Coordinates of C-alpha atoms in Angstrom, one line a residue:
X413 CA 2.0 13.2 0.2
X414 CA -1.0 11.6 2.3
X415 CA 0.8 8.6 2.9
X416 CA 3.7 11.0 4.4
X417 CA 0.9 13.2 6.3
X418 CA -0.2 9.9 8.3
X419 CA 3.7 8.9 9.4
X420 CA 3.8 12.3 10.7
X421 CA 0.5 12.3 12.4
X422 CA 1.2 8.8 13.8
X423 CA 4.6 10.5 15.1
X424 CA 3.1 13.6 16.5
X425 CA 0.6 10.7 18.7
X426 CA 3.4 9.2 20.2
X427 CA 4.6 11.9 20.8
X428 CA 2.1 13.2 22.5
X429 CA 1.9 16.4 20.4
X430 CA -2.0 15.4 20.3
X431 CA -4.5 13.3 21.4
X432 CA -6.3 12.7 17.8
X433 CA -4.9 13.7 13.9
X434 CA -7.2 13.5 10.6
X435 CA -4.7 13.1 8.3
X436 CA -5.9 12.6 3.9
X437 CA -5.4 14.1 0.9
X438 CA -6.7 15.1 -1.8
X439 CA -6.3 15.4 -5.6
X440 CA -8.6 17.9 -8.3
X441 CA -8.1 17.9 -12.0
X442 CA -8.5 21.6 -12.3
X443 CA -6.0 22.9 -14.9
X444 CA -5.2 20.9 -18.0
X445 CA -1.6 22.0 -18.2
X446 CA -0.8 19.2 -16.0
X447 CA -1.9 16.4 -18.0
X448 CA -0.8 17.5 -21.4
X449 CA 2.0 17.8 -20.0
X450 CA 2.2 14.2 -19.1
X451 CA 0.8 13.1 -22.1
X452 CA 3.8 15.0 -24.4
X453 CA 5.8 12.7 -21.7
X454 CA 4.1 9.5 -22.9
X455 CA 3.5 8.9 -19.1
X456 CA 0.1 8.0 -19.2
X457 CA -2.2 5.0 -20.8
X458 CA -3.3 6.1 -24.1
X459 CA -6.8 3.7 -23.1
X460 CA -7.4 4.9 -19.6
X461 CA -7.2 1.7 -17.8
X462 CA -4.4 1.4 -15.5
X463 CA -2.9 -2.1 -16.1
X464 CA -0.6 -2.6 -12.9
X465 CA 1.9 -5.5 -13.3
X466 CA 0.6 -6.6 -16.8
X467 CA 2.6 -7.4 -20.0
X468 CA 0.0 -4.7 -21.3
X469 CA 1.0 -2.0 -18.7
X470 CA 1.6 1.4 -20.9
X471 CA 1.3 4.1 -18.5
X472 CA -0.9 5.3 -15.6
X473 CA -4.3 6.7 -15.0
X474 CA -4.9 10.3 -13.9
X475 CA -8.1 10.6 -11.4
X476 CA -9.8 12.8 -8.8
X477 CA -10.6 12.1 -5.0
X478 CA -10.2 12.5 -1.4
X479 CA -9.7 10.1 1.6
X480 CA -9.5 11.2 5.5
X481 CA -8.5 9.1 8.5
X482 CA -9.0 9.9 12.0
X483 CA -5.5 8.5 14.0
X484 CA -5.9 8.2 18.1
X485 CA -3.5 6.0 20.0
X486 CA -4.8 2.6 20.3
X487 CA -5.1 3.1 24.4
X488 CA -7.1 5.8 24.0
X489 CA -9.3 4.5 21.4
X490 CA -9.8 1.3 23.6
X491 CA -10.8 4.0 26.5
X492 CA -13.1 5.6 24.6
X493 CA -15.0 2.8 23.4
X494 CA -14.3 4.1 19.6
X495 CA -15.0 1.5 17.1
X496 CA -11.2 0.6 15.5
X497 CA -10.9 -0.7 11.8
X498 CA -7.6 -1.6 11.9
X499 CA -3.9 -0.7 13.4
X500 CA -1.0 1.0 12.2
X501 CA 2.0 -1.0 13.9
X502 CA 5.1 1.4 12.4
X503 CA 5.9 3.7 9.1
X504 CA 8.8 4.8 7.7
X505 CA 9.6 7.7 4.8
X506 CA 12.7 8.2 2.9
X507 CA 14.1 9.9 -0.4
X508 CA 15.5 8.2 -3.5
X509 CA 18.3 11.2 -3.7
X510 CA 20.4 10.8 -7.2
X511 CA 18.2 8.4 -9.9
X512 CA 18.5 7.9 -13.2
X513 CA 15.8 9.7 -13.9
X514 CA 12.2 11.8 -12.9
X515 CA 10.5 8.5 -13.8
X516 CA 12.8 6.1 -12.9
X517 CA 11.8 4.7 -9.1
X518 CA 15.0 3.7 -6.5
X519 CA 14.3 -0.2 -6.1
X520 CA 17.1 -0.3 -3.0
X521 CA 15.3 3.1 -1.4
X522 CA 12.0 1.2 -1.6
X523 CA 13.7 -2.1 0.2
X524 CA 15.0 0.3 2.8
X525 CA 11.5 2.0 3.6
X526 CA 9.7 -0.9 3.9
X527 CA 12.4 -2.8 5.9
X528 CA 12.5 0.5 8.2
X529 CA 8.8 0.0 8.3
X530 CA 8.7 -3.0 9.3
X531 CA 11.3 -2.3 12.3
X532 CA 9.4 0.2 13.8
X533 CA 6.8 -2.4 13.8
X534 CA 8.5 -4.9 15.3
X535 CA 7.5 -7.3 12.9
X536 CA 9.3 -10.0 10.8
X537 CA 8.7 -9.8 6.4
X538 CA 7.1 -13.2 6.8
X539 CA 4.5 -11.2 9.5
X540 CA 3.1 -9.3 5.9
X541 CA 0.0 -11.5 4.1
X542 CA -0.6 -8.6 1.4
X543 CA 1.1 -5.8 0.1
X544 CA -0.8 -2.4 -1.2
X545 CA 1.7 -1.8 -3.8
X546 CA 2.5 1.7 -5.4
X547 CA 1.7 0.0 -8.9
X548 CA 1.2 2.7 -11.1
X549 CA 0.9 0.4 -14.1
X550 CA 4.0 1.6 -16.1
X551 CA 6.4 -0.9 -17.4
X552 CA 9.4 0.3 -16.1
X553 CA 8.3 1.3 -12.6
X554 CA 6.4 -1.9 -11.4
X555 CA 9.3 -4.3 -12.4
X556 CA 11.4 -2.2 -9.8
X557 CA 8.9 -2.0 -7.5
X558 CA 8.4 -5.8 -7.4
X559 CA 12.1 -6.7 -7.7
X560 CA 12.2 -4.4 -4.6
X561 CA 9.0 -6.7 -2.9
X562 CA 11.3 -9.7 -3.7
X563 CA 14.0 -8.8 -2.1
X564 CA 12.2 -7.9 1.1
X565 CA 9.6 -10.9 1.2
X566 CA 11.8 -13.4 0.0
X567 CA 12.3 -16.7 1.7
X568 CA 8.1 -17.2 2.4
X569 CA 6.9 -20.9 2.1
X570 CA 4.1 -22.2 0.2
X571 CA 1.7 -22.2 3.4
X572 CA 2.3 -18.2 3.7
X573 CA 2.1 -16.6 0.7
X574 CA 2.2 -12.8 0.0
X575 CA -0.3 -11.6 -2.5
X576 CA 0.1 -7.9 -4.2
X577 CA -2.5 -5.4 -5.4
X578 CA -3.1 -1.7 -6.5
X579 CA -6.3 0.1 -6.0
X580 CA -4.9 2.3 -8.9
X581 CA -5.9 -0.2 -11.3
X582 CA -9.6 0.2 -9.7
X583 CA -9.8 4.0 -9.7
X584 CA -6.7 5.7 -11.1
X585 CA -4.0 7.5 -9.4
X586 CA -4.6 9.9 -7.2
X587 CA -1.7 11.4 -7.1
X588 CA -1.1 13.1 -3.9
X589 CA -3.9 11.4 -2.4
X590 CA -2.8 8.1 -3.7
X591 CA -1.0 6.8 -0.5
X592 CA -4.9 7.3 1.4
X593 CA -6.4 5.4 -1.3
X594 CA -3.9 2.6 -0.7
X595 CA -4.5 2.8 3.1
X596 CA -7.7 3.3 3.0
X597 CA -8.5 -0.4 1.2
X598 CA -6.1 -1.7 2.9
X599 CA -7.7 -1.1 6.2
X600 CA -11.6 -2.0 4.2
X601 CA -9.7 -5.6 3.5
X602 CA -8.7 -6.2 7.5
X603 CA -12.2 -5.1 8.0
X604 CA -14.0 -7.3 6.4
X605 CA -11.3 -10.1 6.1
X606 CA -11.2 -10.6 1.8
X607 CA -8.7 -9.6 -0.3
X608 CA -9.7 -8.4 -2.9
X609 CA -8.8 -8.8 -7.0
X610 CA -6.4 -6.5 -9.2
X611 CA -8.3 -5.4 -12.3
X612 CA -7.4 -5.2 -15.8
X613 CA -4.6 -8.0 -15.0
X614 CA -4.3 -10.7 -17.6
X615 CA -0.3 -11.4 -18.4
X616 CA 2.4 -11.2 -15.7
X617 CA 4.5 -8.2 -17.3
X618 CA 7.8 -10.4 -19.2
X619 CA 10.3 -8.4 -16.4
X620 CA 8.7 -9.5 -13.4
X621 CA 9.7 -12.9 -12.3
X622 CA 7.6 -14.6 -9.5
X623 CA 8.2 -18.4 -10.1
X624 CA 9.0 -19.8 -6.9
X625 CA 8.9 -17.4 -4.6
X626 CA 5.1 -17.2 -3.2
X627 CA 4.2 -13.9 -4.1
X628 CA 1.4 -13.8 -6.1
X629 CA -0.8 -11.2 -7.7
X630 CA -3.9 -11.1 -6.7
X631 CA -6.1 -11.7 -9.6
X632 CA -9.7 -12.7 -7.8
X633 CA -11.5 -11.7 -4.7
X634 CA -11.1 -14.2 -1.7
X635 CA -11.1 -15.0 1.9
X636 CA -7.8 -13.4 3.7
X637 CA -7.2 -16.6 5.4
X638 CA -4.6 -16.7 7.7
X639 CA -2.7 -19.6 10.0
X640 CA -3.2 -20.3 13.6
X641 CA 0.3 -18.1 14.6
X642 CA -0.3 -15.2 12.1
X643 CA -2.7 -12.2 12.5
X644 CA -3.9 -10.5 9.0
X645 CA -1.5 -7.5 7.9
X646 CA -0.4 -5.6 5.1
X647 CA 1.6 -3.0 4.0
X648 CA 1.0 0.1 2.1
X649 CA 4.0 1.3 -0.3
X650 CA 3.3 5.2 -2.0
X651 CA 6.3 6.9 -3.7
X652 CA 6.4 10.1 -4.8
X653 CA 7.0 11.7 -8.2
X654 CA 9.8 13.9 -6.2
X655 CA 11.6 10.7 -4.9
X656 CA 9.5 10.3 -1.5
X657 CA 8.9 7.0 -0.6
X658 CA 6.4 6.0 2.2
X659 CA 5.3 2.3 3.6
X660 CA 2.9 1.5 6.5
X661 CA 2.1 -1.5 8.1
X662 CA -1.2 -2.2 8.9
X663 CA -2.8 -5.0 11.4
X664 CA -6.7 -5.8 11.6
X665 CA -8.5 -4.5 14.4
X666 CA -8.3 -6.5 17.9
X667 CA -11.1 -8.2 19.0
X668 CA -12.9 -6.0 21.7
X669 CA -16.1 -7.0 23.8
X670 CA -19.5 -5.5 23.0
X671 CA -20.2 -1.9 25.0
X672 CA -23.3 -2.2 27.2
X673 CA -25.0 0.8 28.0

């Protein structure tokens, strides 16, 4: 759901329906129906560490927490001397309609937000260094969610590879505030340039095949090194338990000169 409320913010900007949009989410643990519910489901890890894309993945993580953005146009944010962390160059949203089941994801809706996505952005699947995956560390969903990635990114050469993370496997799923938590280190990782590791990864799950395409997990904390014709960007995938899909792409900030007083 916050990943949805930021497309529509960014829409209502270009709009010109406003001037400046906080969009977020947030999620509270506040009735226990909810989670026994998903455990009689055999949804969720029985350890409580969410193991995205791992052999070892057995179900996700339920956590608390809030994230907040503040949205302007980039014109205005130039004007205003406002100190920009990073660029949202297009979004998309769609619906899986008819799936085979509740927890069963729609690998060719995923391909078609992300390709829409990346239209809107003007911007080529080779443009993408890092992708903020959904990865809720189940393993029926991240196979499909990957196999999706594949058939998007495929085609990248060894001298532009695409790495993948989750922040779920750092700090749980947050539900309907997942899609700001993705966005949110997303935008940390143009700011500071690294990219950082995927925790509780050992074992590429046995469904997920990666040989030879160049896209990699990302299993340590590095440098987000880019060549000479490429700026650093990423996408953020969040996909709803309802069958709403969301991806934006993200750029780092431009370089802007020093404001004197």
């Amino acid at each position: 759901s916050s990943l949805v409320s930021v497309h529509l913010a960014c829409q209502s900007l270009r709009l010109n329906e406003c001037d400046m949009a906080l969009a977020g989410g947030v999620n509270v643990m506040l009735d226990p129906a909810t989670t026994i519910a998903f455990c009689q489901g055999q949804m969720l890890s029985p350890d409580g560490r969410c193991k995205t894309f791992d052999v070892k993945a057995d179900g996700y993580v339920r956590s608390e927490g809030c994230g907040v953005v503040v949205l302007k146009r980039l014109s205005d944010a130039k004007q205003s001397g406002d100190k920009i962390l990073a660029v949202i160059k297009g979004s998309a949203v769609n619906q899986d309609g008819a799936s085979s089941g509740l927890t069963v994801p729609n690998g060719p809706s995923q391909q078609r937000v992300i390709k829409a996505a990346l239209e809107q952005a003007k911007l080529r699947p080779e443009d993408i260094n890092f992708v903020e995956a959904h990865g809720t560390g189940t393993s029926l969903g991240d196979p499909i969610e990957v196999g999706a990635l594949k058939e998007v990114f495929e085609g990248r050469d060894e001298g532009n590879c695409l790495y993948l993370g989750s922040v779920k496997s750092s700090i749980g799923h947050l539900e309907a505030a997942a899609g700001i938590a993705g966005l949110i280190k997303m935008t940390l990782m143009l700011q500071h340039q690294k990219q950082v590791s995927n925790l509780h990864f050992e074992t590429l799950n046995s469904n997920i095949e990666l040989e030879g395409s160049h896209i990699h997990i990302s299993t340590e904390s590095q440098e987000w090194e880019v060549g000479d014709q490429y700026k650093r960007r990423g996408g953020v995938s969040s996909f709803g338990f309802s069958g709403t899909n969301a991806h934006v792409v993200l750029e780092e900030a431009p370089s802007l000169p020093e404001r004197t007083e």
